[in-house]
């Protein structure tokens, strides 16, 4: 039992090193730089920010943090010639990439909590856990979609370009679909004035359900794609 725990700890520690390798630190710095810049603007602004503003300010840093470790996950193993080993051991690749995906989400969750706590001390009192809970719906979907693209497209840079295009399309549609269940960036704290609260809650619950279902489908599709060894090696 002790030996198994040691092996598990070593396995997790190794995959954490992979996540933090290469250029991830730049994405992390960019995320915090953007967050601190927006926080500074809000802090010295004449208007009083609310929870809806905080939600919007945290979405982009969250996307930056999940972007690199999810999309370049497989590419990093390909560059270091580890793919042949991972695909050579039956079912081992599923364990490795699911663990890395879970660790990336855990890192994202902790970072969102930290940024939300900074917001509490610097700008406005909010429910940190409720804010992070709502943020994770959108971020989980985007992370799962990025993971899917990484398994569909052989090149990580190509997958990154496609992900950016999809993200821009979602952003362009965010305003026309502002109060629609189809808006993946739907802000749960921005309640429309022309909509009753009960209808809004129904729209919000449908939106969250679709994001979760989309995330699950993307992850399962990614695992199916990983059965095709020739796609990666």
Coordinates of C-alpha atoms in Angstrom, one line a residue:
X1 CA 0.0 0.0 0.0
X2 CA 2.8 2.4 0.9
X3 CA 4.7 1.6 -2.2
X4 CA 1.6 2.2 -4.3
X5 CA 1.1 5.6 -2.7
X6 CA 4.7 6.5 -3.4
X7 CA 4.4 5.5 -7.0
X8 CA 1.2 7.5 -7.3
X9 CA 2.8 10.5 -5.8
X10 CA 5.8 10.2 -8.1
X11 CA 3.4 9.8 -11.1
X12 CA 1.5 13.0 -10.2
X13 CA 4.7 14.9 -9.4
X14 CA 6.2 14.0 -12.8
X15 CA 3.0 15.1 -14.7
X16 CA 2.9 18.4 -12.8
X17 CA 6.5 19.0 -14.0
X18 CA 5.3 18.3 -17.6
X19 CA 2.4 20.8 -17.2
X20 CA 4.7 23.5 -15.9
X21 CA 7.4 22.9 -18.5
X22 CA 8.3 25.1 -21.5
X23 CA 6.2 28.2 -22.1
X24 CA 3.4 27.7 -19.5
X25 CA 4.9 30.2 -17.2
X26 CA 4.5 32.9 -19.8
X27 CA 0.8 32.2 -20.1
X28 CA 0.5 32.2 -16.3
X29 CA 2.3 35.6 -16.1
X30 CA 0.2 37.0 -18.9
X31 CA -3.0 35.9 -17.1
X32 CA -1.9 37.6 -13.8
X33 CA -0.7 40.7 -15.7
X34 CA -4.1 41.0 -17.4
X35 CA -6.0 40.4 -14.2
X36 CA -4.0 42.9 -12.2
X37 CA -4.4 45.5 -15.0
X38 CA -8.2 45.1 -15.0
X39 CA -8.2 45.1 -11.2
X40 CA -6.3 48.4 -11.2
X41 CA -8.7 49.9 -13.7
X42 CA -11.7 48.9 -11.6
X43 CA -10.0 50.1 -8.4
X44 CA -9.5 53.6 -9.7
X45 CA -12.6 53.8 -11.7
X46 CA -15.4 56.2 -10.8
X47 CA -18.1 53.5 -11.3
X48 CA -18.7 50.8 -8.8
X49 CA -17.9 47.3 -10.2
X50 CA -20.3 44.5 -9.4
X51 CA -20.2 40.7 -9.6
X52 CA -21.0 40.7 -13.3
X53 CA -17.9 42.8 -13.9
X54 CA -15.7 40.5 -11.8
X55 CA -17.0 37.5 -13.7
X56 CA -16.0 39.1 -17.0
X57 CA -12.6 40.1 -15.7
X58 CA -11.8 36.5 -14.7
X59 CA -12.8 34.7 -17.8
X60 CA -9.9 35.7 -20.0
X61 CA -7.2 34.9 -17.4
X62 CA -8.8 31.5 -16.9
X63 CA -8.6 30.8 -20.7
X64 CA -5.0 31.8 -20.8
X65 CA -4.1 29.5 -17.9
X66 CA -5.9 26.4 -19.4
X67 CA -4.7 27.1 -23.0
X68 CA -1.1 25.9 -23.0
X69 CA -1.2 22.8 -20.7
X70 CA -4.2 21.4 -22.5
X71 CA -3.4 22.0 -26.1
X72 CA 0.4 21.4 -25.9
X73 CA 0.0 18.4 -23.7
X74 CA 0.4 15.7 -26.4
X75 CA 2.8 17.9 -28.5
X76 CA 5.3 18.0 -25.6
X77 CA 5.5 14.2 -25.5
X78 CA 5.8 14.1 -29.2
X79 CA 8.7 16.5 -29.1
X80 CA 10.5 14.5 -26.4
X81 CA 9.8 11.2 -28.2
X82 CA 7.7 9.9 -25.3
X83 CA 4.7 9.1 -27.4
X84 CA 6.0 5.8 -28.6
X85 CA 6.5 4.7 -25.0
X86 CA 3.0 6.0 -23.9
X87 CA 1.2 4.3 -26.8
X88 CA 3.3 1.2 -26.4
X89 CA 1.8 0.4 -23.0
X90 CA -1.9 -0.7 -23.3
X91 CA -4.3 1.9 -21.8
X92 CA -1.5 3.8 -20.2
X93 CA -1.9 6.9 -22.4
X94 CA -5.5 7.3 -21.2
X95 CA -4.4 7.4 -17.6
X96 CA -1.5 9.9 -18.3
X97 CA -3.5 12.4 -20.3
X98 CA -6.6 12.2 -18.1
X99 CA -4.4 12.8 -15.0
X100 CA -2.7 15.8 -16.7
X101 CA -6.1 17.2 -17.8
X102 CA -7.4 16.8 -14.2
X103 CA -4.2 18.5 -12.8
X104 CA -4.6 21.3 -15.3
X105 CA -8.2 21.9 -14.2
X106 CA -7.1 21.7 -10.5
X107 CA -4.4 24.3 -11.2
X108 CA -7.0 26.5 -13.0
X109 CA -9.5 26.1 -10.1
X110 CA -6.9 27.1 -7.5
X111 CA -5.7 30.1 -9.6
X112 CA -9.3 31.3 -10.0
X113 CA -9.8 31.0 -6.2
X114 CA -6.7 33.1 -5.7
X115 CA -7.7 35.8 -8.1
X116 CA -11.2 35.9 -6.6
X117 CA -9.7 36.3 -3.1
X118 CA -7.6 39.2 -4.4
X119 CA -10.8 40.8 -5.8
X120 CA -12.4 40.5 -2.4
X121 CA -9.6 42.4 -0.7
X122 CA -9.0 44.9 -3.5
X123 CA -12.4 45.7 -5.0
X124 CA -15.6 44.2 -3.7
X125 CA -16.8 41.5 -1.4
X126 CA -18.1 38.5 -3.4
X127 CA -18.8 34.9 -2.7
X128 CA -15.5 33.4 -3.9
X129 CA -16.6 29.8 -4.1
X130 CA -19.8 30.7 -6.0
X131 CA -17.9 32.9 -8.4
X132 CA -15.4 30.1 -9.1
X133 CA -18.1 27.6 -9.4
X134 CA -19.9 29.6 -12.1
X135 CA -16.6 30.3 -13.9
X136 CA -15.6 26.6 -14.1
X137 CA -18.6 25.8 -16.3
X138 CA -17.4 27.9 -19.2
X139 CA -13.7 27.1 -18.5
X140 CA -14.3 23.3 -18.2
X141 CA -16.1 23.3 -21.6
X142 CA -13.3 25.3 -23.3
X143 CA -10.6 23.1 -21.7
X144 CA -12.4 20.0 -23.0
X145 CA -12.8 21.5 -26.4
X146 CA -9.1 22.3 -26.5
X147 CA -8.3 18.8 -25.5
X148 CA -10.5 17.4 -28.3
X149 CA -8.8 19.7 -30.9
X150 CA -5.4 18.5 -29.6
X151 CA -6.4 14.9 -30.5
X152 CA -8.1 15.8 -33.8
X153 CA -5.2 17.9 -35.2
X154 CA -1.7 16.4 -35.3
X155 CA 0.0 19.7 -34.7
X156 CA -0.4 21.7 -31.4
X157 CA 0.1 25.0 -33.1
X158 CA -2.6 24.2 -35.6
X159 CA -4.9 23.2 -32.8
X160 CA -4.1 26.5 -31.0
X161 CA -5.0 28.5 -34.1
X162 CA -8.3 26.7 -34.5
X163 CA -9.0 27.2 -30.9
X164 CA -8.3 30.9 -31.1
X165 CA -10.6 31.2 -34.2
X166 CA -13.4 29.3 -32.3
X167 CA -12.9 31.5 -29.3
X168 CA -13.1 34.7 -31.4
X169 CA -16.3 33.4 -33.0
X170 CA -17.8 32.7 -29.5
X171 CA -16.8 36.2 -28.4
X172 CA -18.4 37.8 -31.5
X173 CA -21.6 35.9 -30.9
X174 CA -21.5 36.7 -27.1
X175 CA -23.3 40.1 -27.5
X176 CA -26.1 39.0 -29.9
X177 CA -26.6 35.9 -27.7
X178 CA -26.1 37.9 -24.4
X179 CA -29.1 36.4 -22.6
X180 CA -29.4 33.2 -24.6
X181 CA -28.7 29.6 -23.4
X182 CA -26.4 29.2 -26.4
X183 CA -23.9 31.7 -25.1
X184 CA -21.0 29.8 -23.6
X185 CA -19.8 33.1 -21.9
X186 CA -23.2 33.6 -20.4
X187 CA -22.7 35.8 -17.3
X188 CA -24.9 34.4 -14.4
X189 CA -24.5 37.7 -12.5
X190 CA -25.8 39.9 -15.3
X191 CA -29.6 39.4 -15.0
X192 CA -31.5 40.9 -17.9
X193 CA -33.9 43.6 -16.9
X194 CA -36.6 42.5 -19.4
X195 CA -36.6 38.9 -18.2
X196 CA -38.3 37.4 -15.1
X197 CA -36.0 35.8 -12.5
X198 CA -37.6 32.4 -13.0
X199 CA -37.1 32.4 -16.7
X200 CA -33.5 33.6 -16.3
X201 CA -32.8 30.7 -13.9
X202 CA -34.2 28.3 -16.4
X203 CA -32.0 29.8 -19.2
X204 CA -29.0 29.6 -16.9
X205 CA -29.6 26.0 -15.9
X206 CA -30.0 24.9 -19.5
X207 CA -26.8 26.7 -20.4
X208 CA -24.9 25.1 -17.7
X209 CA -26.3 21.6 -18.5
X210 CA -25.2 22.1 -22.2
X211 CA -21.7 23.1 -21.2
X212 CA -21.3 20.1 -19.0
X213 CA -22.7 17.7 -21.6
X214 CA -20.4 19.3 -24.2
X215 CA -17.4 18.9 -22.0
X216 CA -18.2 15.2 -21.3
X217 CA -18.7 14.5 -25.0
X218 CA -15.4 16.3 -25.9
X219 CA -13.5 14.3 -23.3
X220 CA -15.0 11.0 -24.5
X221 CA -14.3 11.9 -28.1
X222 CA -10.7 12.7 -27.2
X223 CA -10.2 9.3 -25.6
X224 CA -11.7 7.6 -28.7
X225 CA -9.3 9.6 -30.9
X226 CA -6.4 8.4 -28.8
X227 CA -7.1 4.8 -29.8
X228 CA -5.7 5.7 -33.2
X229 CA -2.0 5.3 -32.6
X230 CA -1.0 6.3 -36.2
X231 CA -2.6 9.7 -35.7
X232 CA 0.0 10.7 -33.1
X233 CA 3.1 8.5 -33.5

